[in-house]
Amino acid sequence: MTALAAKRRHPAAFAFLLLLALLVTGTAYAAFAPRPAQAATLGADQVVEGKKLFQANCSTCHGLNAEGKSLGDGTEAGPALAGVGASAVDFQMGTGRMPLAAPGIQAQRQQKILFTPEQISQVAAYIASLAPGPAVPTSSDYDPATGNAAKGGALFRVNCAMCHNFAGSGGALTRGKYAPSLMGVAPKDVYEAMVTGPQSMPVFNDTNIDPQGKRDIIAFLQTVHDSPTPGGMKLGALGPVSEGLFAWIFGLGILIGCAMWLGQKSA
Amino acid sequence: MSASTSSRPADALRDGDSKHAAPTSKAAQKVGGVAGWIDDRTGAAGGVNYLLKKVFPDHWSFMLGEIAMYSMIVCLLSGVFLTFWFVPSAGEVVYHGSFAPLQGVKMSEAYQSTLDISFDIRGGLVIRQIHHWAALMFTVAVSAHMFRVFFTGAFRKPRELNWVIGCILSMLAIVEGFAGYSLPDDLLSGTGLRAAEGFMQSAPVVGSYLAYLVFDGPFPGEAIIPRLYSVHVLLLPAILIGLFTAHIVLVAVQKHTQFPGPGKTNDNVVGYPVMPVYAAKAGGFFFIVFGVISLMAALIQINPIWGYGPYDPSPVTAGSQPDWYMGFADGALRITPNWLEFTALGYTVSLNIALGALGLIPVFYGVAIAYPFVEGWIKGDKGEHHLLDRPRNVPVRTALGVAALTYYFIFMFAAGNDIIAIKLGMSINDITHFFQATLFFLPMLMFWITKRICLSLQRHDRDLVLHGRESGTIIRTADGKFFERHEDLDPYTRWPLVQQDPVHPIQLESGVDANGVARKGARKERLRAKLSNFYFRDAVNPVTPAELAAAHVGPGHEAIDAEPPTHEIEPDKVDGRMGIDAVHDDSHEFGSSTH
């Protein structure tokens, strides 16, 4: 005691105590901080908060207890959400698709996200509490670095390219619906979309494409997005339509311009 | 140009001139020696001399065919380079080349060799892109050349055969293009072949036999790539070059057409000889075309086969389209309604596929090939034509051409319905229905608009000839009247506006002869008279010399002669509009009088 008390005015004591305090705080934070991956499964408070948020922002279409709401004419205002899982909530709200700004053919990705990550995780916890469903993936689930782009390319062409185009530039579906471009979409969103099947997209569960396959696809998309185009400008990566348009307008236009110039030369 | 005659007045002036001997350098003597050596053994000098002195008229639109010719040559040159490395085989291999995203992927040798050309052969990618861009430019230029020939009436006698050859060339070009598009065995080309197989199967009765014959069994099989390769590098190029040679020889034999102008008649060709002017121009133009295509190939990616991935019958990509020249058939397929598929006697008849995918190309080219003969018959025209029509002077032909092009482009744009849907944020179903609806009214509307524009332009030409050019000079007479002075056109400007032959619909003779017996072929004649009436009923004919003379001296046309109009200027017009309109208002007198 005396030895410790005697040292309490030692010049290093302040620095030592500061380090100790930082270490304790940091460890405690690491131990108790909410981990995003498990946020949906956390305590009852989350669920209660989430339910409040849900009823205030989502129940108009999805019903007060997320049971879904029918419009009476055979169409539904919003589907029942029991069993869609925290992952679906994280995808729809995290990309700004929900809450829907206005009824339309298809919910669109928004630049401005209306809810904080915490609020989103609270709603997710509420929806997850209704019935089991896919949880929000952890960063190791969708890390592009652990995927094989070549295998991912093969999987992508078989499962995704018919709607999203060979280069992930997107494509048209029936009646104004569309498969959006996948260029620049965060790996987590791609993973969640595969697991939950938003809008017109089918669900690719783990028996259909296993988690490694999903990482391969994400790695492939990353490669397509990052790799330079060896052939020059890619004209929107839309295939022969843009190439034909270019040949007619610019190719023929330039050559006719040259022909006119030559035609005037001797006249 | 016409041959010189011995008794030109100018010859007298040159009588005393000493003949200039051409300076002969050593090099020139050497060349002459070689040429003489060759001529002694081949007798080629006569032919070469004939060709070098050949005269070609000058107009930019006459060079559209040249663009096609040079693009074809670029295709041939770059194609030879590609054959050095391309392996036309469906044999399966595992890729270990330098393109990382396809490492370890199973693919055909054809696809692998195309990847190697793109990534491992020096200059391979740019040559591949030159080949593909040149092919697109070839078909684009062939079409543009065809438009020029059609709208200027260059297909008339004696050139109907060359028009037919040209149509066949154009049709073979798109088949040749499709064969090339299908060779690399990437996802897109395989999808195209799968579609082609479906089209063959949709042919009534013979469909499945036909598909089995072409693919040597069920799709995809291993035979199609080597077979397409022979067709693409041997069979079709040989036919194309043969027909193309015939095309060019006929142009040389029949001489080039020219636009009407002073001194340009049906019996001469006004222009410059091949040597030296056209040798330089056409030779230079080859390098321009080659240069532009190379520039496009170097800067703009085309058909990124590495992105599509290897072909496998299970996947397909959104945005699967053929190259543009097959687009009209693909578009027709996309907008043909599905209820055209039905079952008859236990067999499925897929007219929803067969009509658009199989029927359209022969119908389009059949109509194009038949047109010169039909028009000649309707006109009863047996004369030779070496002067081109200005498109406005044949309103119904021009309008028919525009209507046909409208059909063509509706079909072609329909092939891009999914791209239009996603880029404009519209419903693909609505777009398809829109294209279906436009087929029924847009061509007719375009026909009508084009015909009205042509007739208006012709009336404007008449007006210009009769009243002269507005000089912008306002003249005030001594008694305070104002009028604008119109300047008479000079003969050089006037000639192209009045040179064409007047046209009238054929008058129907009585269907019975003097004895009241039905005349042979009367029904045919009735049809012909009807068609002739359709063509020329409201023809606007050129100003005749008599009309022109009347315009100069007759009442109401004093403007040209700078005489003040006496009766036309109303006081209320003078202050506001200076009576300019009044001078013009009499144009109805010169309208059509052929009814």
mmCIF file with all atom_site columns, N, CA, C and O in Angstrom, chain A residues 150 157 161-163 165-166 171-173 175-176 229 231-233 240 243 246 251-252 260 262 266, chain B residues 58 60 101 103 129 272 281 285 299-301 303 308 315-318 321-322 422 427-429:
data_model
loop_
_atom_site.group_PDB
_atom_site.id
_atom_site.type_symbol
_atom_site.label_atom_id
_atom_site.label_alt_id
_atom_site.label_comp_id
_atom_site.label_asym_id
_atom_site.label_entity_id
_atom_site.label_seq_id
_atom_site.pdbx_PDB_ins_code
_atom_site.Cartn_x
_atom_site.Cartn_y
_atom_site.Cartn_z
_atom_site.occupancy
_atom_site.B_iso_or_equiv
_atom_site.pdbx_formal_charge
_atom_site.auth_seq_id
_atom_site.auth_comp_id
_atom_site.auth_asym_id
_atom_site.auth_atom_id
_atom_site.pdbx_PDB_model_num
ATOM 1   N N  . ALA A 1 150 ? -13.348 -17.112 -61.641  1.00 0.00 ? 150 ALA A N  1
ATOM 2   C CA . ALA A 1 150 ? -13.625 -17.941 -62.817  1.00 0.00 ? 150 ALA A CA 1
ATOM 3   C C  . ALA A 1 150 ? -14.832 -18.839 -62.570  1.00 0.00 ? 150 ALA A C  1
ATOM 4   O O  . ALA A 1 150 ? -15.733 -18.950 -63.400  1.00 0.00 ? 150 ALA A O  1
ATOM 5   N N  . ARG A 1 157 ? -23.211 -16.969 -65.195  1.00 0.00 ? 157 ARG A N  1
ATOM 6   C CA . ARG A 1 157 ? -23.804 -17.133 -66.516  1.00 0.00 ? 157 ARG A CA 1
ATOM 7   C C  . ARG A 1 157 ? -24.984 -18.097 -66.482  1.00 0.00 ? 157 ARG A C  1
ATOM 8   O O  . ARG A 1 157 ? -25.966 -17.909 -67.184  1.00 0.00 ? 157 ARG A O  1
ATOM 9   N N  . ALA A 1 161 ? -27.165 -14.360 -65.506  1.00 0.00 ? 161 ALA A N  1
ATOM 10  C CA . ALA A 1 161 ? -26.973 -13.531 -66.705  1.00 0.00 ? 161 ALA A CA 1
ATOM 11  C C  . ALA A 1 161 ? -28.245 -13.353 -67.514  1.00 0.00 ? 161 ALA A C  1
ATOM 12  O O  . ALA A 1 161 ? -28.393 -12.353 -68.211  1.00 0.00 ? 161 ALA A O  1
ATOM 13  N N  . MET A 1 162 ? -29.184 -14.316 -67.415  1.00 0.00 ? 162 MET A N  1
ATOM 14  C CA . MET A 1 162 ? -30.375 -14.184 -68.254  1.00 0.00 ? 162 MET A CA 1
ATOM 15  C C  . MET A 1 162 ? -31.189 -12.940 -67.903  1.00 0.00 ? 162 MET A C  1
ATOM 16  O O  . MET A 1 162 ? -31.949 -12.454 -68.726  1.00 0.00 ? 162 MET A O  1
ATOM 17  N N  . CYS A 1 163 ? -31.065 -12.459 -66.664  1.00 0.00 ? 163 CYS A N  1
ATOM 18  C CA . CYS A 1 163 ? -31.758 -11.219 -66.310  1.00 0.00 ? 163 CYS A CA 1
ATOM 19  C C  . CYS A 1 163 ? -30.791 -10.045 -66.163  1.00 0.00 ? 163 CYS A C  1
ATOM 20  O O  . CYS A 1 163 ? -31.080 -8.933  -66.562  1.00 0.00 ? 163 CYS A O  1
ATOM 21  N N  . ASN A 1 165 ? -27.723 -9.655  -67.404  1.00 0.00 ? 165 ASN A N  1
ATOM 22  C CA . ASN A 1 165 ? -26.802 -9.465  -68.536  1.00 0.00 ? 165 ASN A CA 1
ATOM 23  C C  . ASN A 1 165 ? -25.412 -10.043 -68.197  1.00 0.00 ? 165 ASN A C  1
ATOM 24  O O  . ASN A 1 165 ? -25.045 -10.145 -67.044  1.00 0.00 ? 165 ASN A O  1
ATOM 25  N N  . PHE A 1 166 ? -24.693 -10.450 -69.244  1.00 0.00 ? 166 PHE A N  1
ATOM 26  C CA . PHE A 1 166 ? -23.414 -11.144 -69.044  1.00 0.00 ? 166 PHE A CA 1
ATOM 27  C C  . PHE A 1 166 ? -22.420 -10.347 -68.233  1.00 0.00 ? 166 PHE A C  1
ATOM 28  O O  . PHE A 1 166 ? -21.567 -10.894 -67.556  1.00 0.00 ? 166 PHE A O  1
ATOM 29  N N  . GLY A 1 171 ? -30.936 -5.852  -67.105  1.00 0.00 ? 171 GLY A N  1
ATOM 30  C CA . GLY A 1 171 ? -31.750 -6.185  -68.274  1.00 0.00 ? 171 GLY A CA 1
ATOM 31  C C  . GLY A 1 171 ? -33.213 -5.963  -67.984  1.00 0.00 ? 171 GLY A C  1
ATOM 32  O O  . GLY A 1 171 ? -33.609 -5.731  -66.841  1.00 0.00 ? 171 GLY A O  1
ATOM 33  N N  . ALA A 1 172 ? -34.027 -6.026  -69.058  1.00 0.00 ? 172 ALA A N  1
ATOM 34  C CA . ALA A 1 172 ? -35.452 -5.746  -68.912  1.00 0.00 ? 172 ALA A CA 1
ATOM 35  C C  . ALA A 1 172 ? -36.203 -7.013  -68.548  1.00 0.00 ? 172 ALA A C  1
ATOM 36  O O  . ALA A 1 172 ? -35.860 -8.104  -68.996  1.00 0.00 ? 172 ALA A O  1
ATOM 37  N N  . LEU A 1 173 ? -37.236 -6.860  -67.710  1.00 0.00 ? 173 LEU A N  1
ATOM 38  C CA . LEU A 1 173 ? -38.170 -7.944  -67.437  1.00 0.00 ? 173 LEU A CA 1
ATOM 39  C C  . LEU A 1 173 ? -39.537 -7.518  -67.989  1.00 0.00 ? 173 LEU A C  1
ATOM 40  O O  . LEU A 1 173 ? -39.654 -6.470  -68.605  1.00 0.00 ? 173 LEU A O  1
ATOM 41  N N  . ARG A 1 175 ? -43.316 -6.113  -68.378  1.00 0.00 ? 175 ARG A N  1
ATOM 42  C CA . ARG A 1 175 ? -44.187 -5.030  -67.894  1.00 0.00 ? 175 ARG A CA 1
ATOM 43  C C  . ARG A 1 175 ? -43.453 -3.982  -67.066  1.00 0.00 ? 175 ARG A C  1
ATOM 44  O O  . ARG A 1 175 ? -43.913 -3.586  -65.999  1.00 0.00 ? 175 ARG A O  1
ATOM 45  N N  . GLY A 1 176 ? -42.335 -3.548  -67.536  1.00 0.00 ? 176 GLY A N  1
ATOM 46  C CA . GLY A 1 176 ? -41.638 -2.438  -66.898  1.00 0.00 ? 176 GLY A CA 1
ATOM 47  C C  . GLY A 1 176 ? -40.757 -2.832  -65.736  1.00 0.00 ? 176 GLY A C  1
ATOM 48  O O  . GLY A 1 176 ? -40.031 -2.006  -65.189  1.00 0.00 ? 176 GLY A O  1
ATOM 49  N N  . THR A 1 229 ? -11.335 -2.435  -69.655  1.00 0.00 ? 229 THR A N  1
ATOM 50  C CA . THR A 1 229 ? -11.822 -3.089  -70.871  1.00 0.00 ? 229 THR A CA 1
ATOM 51  C C  . THR A 1 229 ? -10.675 -3.119  -71.870  1.00 0.00 ? 229 THR A C  1
ATOM 52  O O  . THR A 1 229 ? -10.232 -2.080  -72.336  1.00 0.00 ? 229 THR A O  1
ATOM 53  N N  . GLY A 1 231 ? -10.557 -3.891  -74.909  1.00 0.00 ? 231 GLY A N  1
ATOM 54  C CA . GLY A 1 231 ? -10.833 -3.502  -76.294  1.00 0.00 ? 231 GLY A CA 1
ATOM 55  C C  . GLY A 1 231 ? -11.120 -2.028  -76.483  1.00 0.00 ? 231 GLY A C  1
ATOM 56  O O  . GLY A 1 231 ? -11.396 -1.593  -77.588  1.00 0.00 ? 231 GLY A O  1
ATOM 57  N N  . GLY A 1 232 ? -11.124 -1.235  -75.430  1.00 0.00 ? 232 GLY A N  1
ATOM 58  C CA . GLY A 1 232 ? -11.438 0.189   -75.575  1.00 0.00 ? 232 GLY A CA 1
ATOM 59  C C  . GLY A 1 232 ? -12.763 0.518   -74.921  1.00 0.00 ? 232 GLY A C  1
ATOM 60  O O  . GLY A 1 232 ? -13.245 -0.216  -74.064  1.00 0.00 ? 232 GLY A O  1
ATOM 61  N N  . MET A 1 233 ? -13.366 1.619   -75.362  1.00 0.00 ? 233 MET A N  1
ATOM 62  C CA . MET A 1 233 ? -14.669 2.022   -74.800  1.00 0.00 ? 233 MET A CA 1
ATOM 63  C C  . MET A 1 233 ? -15.674 0.902   -74.948  1.00 0.00 ? 233 MET A C  1
ATOM 64  O O  . MET A 1 233 ? -15.751 0.270   -76.006  1.00 0.00 ? 233 MET A O  1
ATOM 65  N N  . PRO A 1 240 ? -24.686 -6.024  -79.127  1.00 0.00 ? 240 PRO A N  1
ATOM 66  C CA . PRO A 1 240 ? -24.681 -5.564  -80.514  1.00 0.00 ? 240 PRO A CA 1
ATOM 67  C C  . PRO A 1 240 ? -25.562 -4.356  -80.811  1.00 0.00 ? 240 PRO A C  1
ATOM 68  O O  . PRO A 1 240 ? -25.360 -3.704  -81.826  1.00 0.00 ? 240 PRO A O  1
ATOM 69  N N  . GLU A 1 243 ? -23.400 -1.364  -80.564  1.00 0.00 ? 243 GLU A N  1
ATOM 70  C CA . GLU A 1 243 ? -22.366 -1.434  -81.613  1.00 0.00 ? 243 GLU A CA 1
ATOM 71  C C  . GLU A 1 243 ? -22.950 -1.056  -82.976  1.00 0.00 ? 243 GLU A C  1
ATOM 72  O O  . GLU A 1 243 ? -22.353 -0.288  -83.740  1.00 0.00 ? 243 GLU A O  1
ATOM 73  N N  . PHE A 1 246 ? -23.611 2.607   -83.183  1.00 0.00 ? 246 PHE A N  1
ATOM 74  C CA . PHE A 1 246 ? -22.362 3.355   -83.367  1.00 0.00 ? 246 PHE A CA 1
ATOM 75  C C  . PHE A 1 246 ? -21.910 3.278   -84.821  1.00 0.00 ? 246 PHE A C  1
ATOM 76  O O  . PHE A 1 246 ? -21.491 4.274   -85.412  1.00 0.00 ? 246 PHE A O  1
ATOM 77  N N  . GLY A 1 251 ? -19.688 5.630   -87.581  1.00 0.00 ? 251 GLY A N  1
ATOM 78  C CA . GLY A 1 251 ? -18.910 5.020   -88.662  1.00 0.00 ? 251 GLY A CA 1
ATOM 79  C C  . GLY A 1 251 ? -19.313 5.583   -90.012  1.00 0.00 ? 251 GLY A C  1
ATOM 80  O O  . GLY A 1 251 ? -18.506 6.172   -90.741  1.00 0.00 ? 251 GLY A O  1
ATOM 81  N N  . LEU A 1 252 ? -20.615 5.446   -90.324  1.00 0.00 ? 252 LEU A N  1
ATOM 82  C CA . LEU A 1 252 ? -21.088 5.921   -91.625  1.00 0.00 ? 252 LEU A CA 1
ATOM 83  C C  . LEU A 1 252 ? -21.004 7.442   -91.705  1.00 0.00 ? 252 LEU A C  1
ATOM 84  O O  . LEU A 1 252 ? -20.645 7.995   -92.748  1.00 0.00 ? 252 LEU A O  1
ATOM 85  N N  . MET A 1 260 ? -17.718 13.373  -98.817  1.00 0.00 ? 260 MET A N  1
ATOM 86  C CA . MET A 1 260 ? -18.124 14.705  -99.281  1.00 0.00 ? 260 MET A CA 1
ATOM 87  C C  . MET A 1 260 ? -16.907 15.601  -99.477  1.00 0.00 ? 260 MET A C  1
ATOM 88  O O  . MET A 1 260 ? -16.828 16.336  -100.457 1.00 0.00 ? 260 MET A O  1
ATOM 89  N N  . LEU A 1 262 ? -13.900 14.591  -100.203 1.00 0.00 ? 262 LEU A N  1
ATOM 90  C CA . LEU A 1 262 ? -13.217 14.152  -101.421 1.00 0.00 ? 262 LEU A CA 1
ATOM 91  C C  . LEU A 1 262 ? -13.991 14.566  -102.658 1.00 0.00 ? 262 LEU A C  1
ATOM 92  O O  . LEU A 1 262 ? -13.405 14.942  -103.678 1.00 0.00 ? 262 LEU A O  1
ATOM 93  N N  . SER A 1 266 ? -12.160 18.006  -106.327 1.00 0.00 ? 266 SER A N  1
ATOM 94  C CA . SER A 1 266 ? -11.779 18.280  -107.704 1.00 0.00 ? 266 SER A CA 1
ATOM 95  C C  . SER A 1 266 ? -12.809 19.146  -108.404 1.00 0.00 ? 266 SER A C  1
ATOM 96  O O  . SER A 1 266 ? -12.605 19.571  -109.519 1.00 0.00 ? 266 SER A O  1
ATOM 97  N N  . ASP B 2 58  ? -18.534 12.870  -110.555 1.00 0.00 ? 58  ASP B N  1
ATOM 98  C CA . ASP B 2 58  ? -18.154 13.197  -109.184 1.00 0.00 ? 58  ASP B CA 1
ATOM 99  C C  . ASP B 2 58  ? -19.388 13.452  -108.343 1.00 0.00 ? 58  ASP B C  1
ATOM 100 O O  . ASP B 2 58  ? -20.180 14.333  -108.649 1.00 0.00 ? 58  ASP B O  1
ATOM 101 N N  . TRP B 2 60  ? -20.520 12.772  -103.934 1.00 0.00 ? 60  TRP B N  1
ATOM 102 C CA . TRP B 2 60  ? -20.155 11.997  -102.740 1.00 0.00 ? 60  TRP B CA 1
ATOM 103 C C  . TRP B 2 60  ? -20.967 10.721  -102.631 1.00 0.00 ? 60  TRP B C  1
ATOM 104 O O  . TRP B 2 60  ? -20.474 9.699   -102.159 1.00 0.00 ? 60  TRP B O  1
ATOM 105 N N  . PRO B 2 101 ? -9.899  -14.251 -65.357  1.00 0.00 ? 101 PRO B N  1
ATOM 106 C CA . PRO B 2 101 ? -11.250 -14.632 -64.928  1.00 0.00 ? 101 PRO B CA 1
ATOM 107 C C  . PRO B 2 101 ? -11.803 -15.893 -65.578  1.00 0.00 ? 101 PRO B C  1
ATOM 108 O O  . PRO B 2 101 ? -12.884 -16.325 -65.198  1.00 0.00 ? 101 PRO B O  1
ATOM 109 N N  . GLN B 2 103 ? -9.679  -18.689 -65.996  1.00 0.00 ? 103 GLN B N  1
ATOM 110 C CA . GLN B 2 103 ? -8.728  -19.751 -65.685  1.00 0.00 ? 103 GLN B CA 1
ATOM 111 C C  . GLN B 2 103 ? -9.438  -21.029 -65.248  1.00 0.00 ? 103 GLN B C  1
ATOM 112 O O  . GLN B 2 103 ? -10.300 -20.989 -64.378  1.00 0.00 ? 103 GLN B O  1
ATOM 113 N N  . GLN B 2 129 ? -10.946 -6.819  -83.744  1.00 0.00 ? 129 GLN B N  1
ATOM 114 C CA . GLN B 2 129 ? -11.916 -5.715  -83.702  1.00 0.00 ? 129 GLN B CA 1
ATOM 115 C C  . GLN B 2 129 ? -12.019 -5.015  -85.055  1.00 0.00 ? 129 GLN B C  1
ATOM 116 O O  . GLN B 2 129 ? -13.102 -4.592  -85.458  1.00 0.00 ? 129 GLN B O  1
ATOM 117 N N  . TYR B 2 272 ? -14.033 12.952  -114.459 1.00 0.00 ? 272 TYR B N  1
ATOM 118 C CA . TYR B 2 272 ? -12.592 12.875  -114.630 1.00 0.00 ? 272 TYR B CA 1
ATOM 119 C C  . TYR B 2 272 ? -12.192 11.441  -114.938 1.00 0.00 ? 272 TYR B C  1
ATOM 120 O O  . TYR B 2 272 ? -12.862 10.503  -114.508 1.00 0.00 ? 272 TYR B O  1
ATOM 121 N N  . LYS B 2 281 ? -7.966  9.606   -105.985 1.00 0.00 ? 281 LYS B N  1
ATOM 122 C CA . LYS B 2 281 ? -9.089  9.777   -105.060 1.00 0.00 ? 281 LYS B CA 1
ATOM 123 C C  . LYS B 2 281 ? -9.520  8.451   -104.455 1.00 0.00 ? 281 LYS B C  1
ATOM 124 O O  . LYS B 2 281 ? -9.687  8.332   -103.240 1.00 0.00 ? 281 LYS B O  1
ATOM 125 N N  . PHE B 2 285 ? -9.132  7.187   -100.793 1.00 0.00 ? 285 PHE B N  1
ATOM 126 C CA . PHE B 2 285 ? -10.323 6.887   -100.015 1.00 0.00 ? 285 PHE B CA 1
ATOM 127 C C  . PHE B 2 285 ? -10.221 5.513   -99.349  1.00 0.00 ? 285 PHE B C  1
ATOM 128 O O  . PHE B 2 285 ? -10.718 5.311   -98.244  1.00 0.00 ? 285 PHE B O  1
ATOM 129 N N  . LEU B 2 299 ? -10.210 2.111   -80.612  1.00 0.00 ? 299 LEU B N  1
ATOM 130 C CA . LEU B 2 299 ? -10.780 2.882   -79.508  1.00 0.00 ? 299 LEU B CA 1
ATOM 131 C C  . LEU B 2 299 ? -12.028 2.261   -78.910  1.00 0.00 ? 299 LEU B C  1
ATOM 132 O O  . LEU B 2 299 ? -12.336 2.484   -77.747  1.00 0.00 ? 299 LEU B O  1
ATOM 133 N N  . ILE B 2 300 ? -12.768 1.496   -79.707  1.00 0.00 ? 300 ILE B N  1
ATOM 134 C CA . ILE B 2 300 ? -14.072 1.058   -79.217  1.00 0.00 ? 300 ILE B CA 1
ATOM 135 C C  . ILE B 2 300 ? -14.161 -0.456  -79.252  1.00 0.00 ? 300 ILE B C  1
ATOM 136 O O  . ILE B 2 300 ? -13.973 -1.088  -80.289  1.00 0.00 ? 300 ILE B O  1
ATOM 137 N N  . GLN B 2 301 ? -14.486 -0.993  -78.096  1.00 0.00 ? 301 GLN B N  1
ATOM 138 C CA . GLN B 2 301 ? -14.566 -2.443  -77.950  1.00 0.00 ? 301 GLN B CA 1
ATOM 139 C C  . GLN B 2 301 ? -15.779 -2.982  -78.698  1.00 0.00 ? 301 GLN B C  1
ATOM 140 O O  . GLN B 2 301 ? -16.857 -2.399  -78.644  1.00 0.00 ? 301 GLN B O  1
ATOM 141 N N  . ASN B 2 303 ? -17.879 -6.746  -79.486  1.00 0.00 ? 303 ASN B N  1
ATOM 142 C CA . ASN B 2 303 ? -18.058 -8.163  -79.195  1.00 0.00 ? 303 ASN B CA 1
ATOM 143 C C  . ASN B 2 303 ? -17.015 -8.703  -78.213  1.00 0.00 ? 303 ASN B C  1
ATOM 144 O O  . ASN B 2 303 ? -16.158 -9.496  -78.585  1.00 0.00 ? 303 ASN B O  1
ATOM 145 N N  . TYR B 2 308 ? -18.554 -12.480 -72.450  1.00 0.00 ? 308 TYR B N  1
ATOM 146 C CA . TYR B 2 308 ? -19.720 -13.355 -72.612  1.00 0.00 ? 308 TYR B CA 1
ATOM 147 C C  . TYR B 2 308 ? -19.475 -14.735 -72.012  1.00 0.00 ? 308 TYR B C  1
ATOM 148 O O  . TYR B 2 308 ? -20.410 -15.408 -71.610  1.00 0.00 ? 308 TYR B O  1
ATOM 149 N N  . PRO B 2 315 ? -26.994 -21.600 -70.161  1.00 0.00 ? 315 PRO B N  1
ATOM 150 C CA . PRO B 2 315 ? -27.195 -20.174 -69.867  1.00 0.00 ? 315 PRO B CA 1
ATOM 151 C C  . PRO B 2 315 ? -27.599 -19.360 -71.084  1.00 0.00 ? 315 PRO B C  1
ATOM 152 O O  . PRO B 2 315 ? -27.458 -19.799 -72.220  1.00 0.00 ? 315 PRO B O  1
ATOM 153 N N  . VAL B 2 316 ? -28.097 -18.194 -70.821  1.00 0.00 ? 316 VAL B N  1
ATOM 154 C CA . VAL B 2 316 ? -28.356 -17.208 -71.865  1.00 0.00 ? 316 VAL B CA 1
ATOM 155 C C  . VAL B 2 316 ? -28.241 -15.860 -71.173  1.00 0.00 ? 316 VAL B C  1
ATOM 156 O O  . VAL B 2 316 ? -28.439 -15.759 -69.972  1.00 0.00 ? 316 VAL B O  1
ATOM 157 N N  . THR B 2 317 ? -27.852 -14.827 -71.899  1.00 0.00 ? 317 THR B N  1
ATOM 158 C CA . THR B 2 317 ? -27.693 -13.533 -71.244  1.00 0.00 ? 317 THR B CA 1
ATOM 159 C C  . THR B 2 317 ? -28.783 -12.556 -71.660  1.00 0.00 ? 317 THR B C  1
ATOM 160 O O  . THR B 2 317 ? -29.284 -12.623 -72.778  1.00 0.00 ? 317 THR B O  1
ATOM 161 N N  . ALA B 2 318 ? -29.143 -11.670 -70.724  1.00 0.00 ? 318 ALA B N  1
ATOM 162 C CA . ALA B 2 318 ? -30.051 -10.581 -71.079  1.00 0.00 ? 318 ALA B CA 1
ATOM 163 C C  . ALA B 2 318 ? -29.360 -9.722  -72.124  1.00 0.00 ? 318 ALA B C  1
ATOM 164 O O  . ALA B 2 318 ? -28.144 -9.586  -72.117  1.00 0.00 ? 318 ALA B O  1
ATOM 165 N N  . GLN B 2 321 ? -28.643 -10.078 -78.601  1.00 0.00 ? 321 GLN B N  1
ATOM 166 C CA . GLN B 2 321 ? -29.106 -9.576  -79.884  1.00 0.00 ? 321 GLN B CA 1
ATOM 167 C C  . GLN B 2 321 ? -28.159 -10.050 -80.970  1.00 0.00 ? 321 GLN B C  1
ATOM 168 O O  . GLN B 2 321 ? -26.990 -10.280 -80.692  1.00 0.00 ? 321 GLN B O  1
ATOM 169 N N  . PRO B 2 322 ? -28.666 -10.164 -82.194  1.00 0.00 ? 322 PRO B N  1
ATOM 170 C CA . PRO B 2 322 ? -27.728 -10.401 -83.293  1.00 0.00 ? 322 PRO B CA 1
ATOM 171 C C  . PRO B 2 322 ? -27.072 -9.084  -83.670  1.00 0.00 ? 322 PRO B C  1
ATOM 172 O O  . PRO B 2 322 ? -27.489 -8.015  -83.204  1.00 0.00 ? 322 PRO B O  1
ATOM 173 N N  . ILE B 2 422 ? -35.107 -0.974  -70.806  1.00 0.00 ? 422 ILE B N  1
ATOM 174 C CA . ILE B 2 422 ? -34.333 -0.697  -69.598  1.00 0.00 ? 422 ILE B CA 1
ATOM 175 C C  . ILE B 2 422 ? -33.707 0.686   -69.641  1.00 0.00 ? 422 ILE B C  1
ATOM 176 O O  . ILE B 2 422 ? -33.589 1.353   -68.629  1.00 0.00 ? 422 ILE B O  1
ATOM 177 N N  . SER B 2 427 ? -42.133 -0.241  -70.137  1.00 0.00 ? 427 SER B N  1
ATOM 178 C CA . SER B 2 427 ? -42.523 -1.638  -70.095  1.00 0.00 ? 427 SER B CA 1
ATOM 179 C C  . SER B 2 427 ? -42.238 -2.293  -71.442  1.00 0.00 ? 427 SER B C  1
ATOM 180 O O  . SER B 2 427 ? -42.632 -1.785  -72.488  1.00 0.00 ? 427 SER B O  1
ATOM 181 N N  . ILE B 2 428 ? -41.572 -3.422  -71.418  1.00 0.00 ? 428 ILE B N  1
ATOM 182 C CA . ILE B 2 428 ? -41.223 -4.106  -72.665  1.00 0.00 ? 428 ILE B CA 1
ATOM 183 C C  . ILE B 2 428 ? -42.481 -4.546  -73.400  1.00 0.00 ? 428 ILE B C  1
ATOM 184 O O  . ILE B 2 428 ? -42.530 -4.545  -74.632  1.00 0.00 ? 428 ILE B O  1
ATOM 185 N N  . ASN B 2 429 ? -43.539 -4.867  -72.646  1.00 0.00 ? 429 ASN B N  1
ATOM 186 C CA . ASN B 2 429 ? -44.789 -5.275  -73.300  1.00 0.00 ? 429 ASN B CA 1
ATOM 187 C C  . ASN B 2 429 ? -45.383 -4.109  -74.081  1.00 0.00 ? 429 ASN B C  1
ATOM 188 O O  . ASN B 2 429 ? -45.836 -4.265  -75.210  1.00 0.00 ? 429 ASN B O  1
#
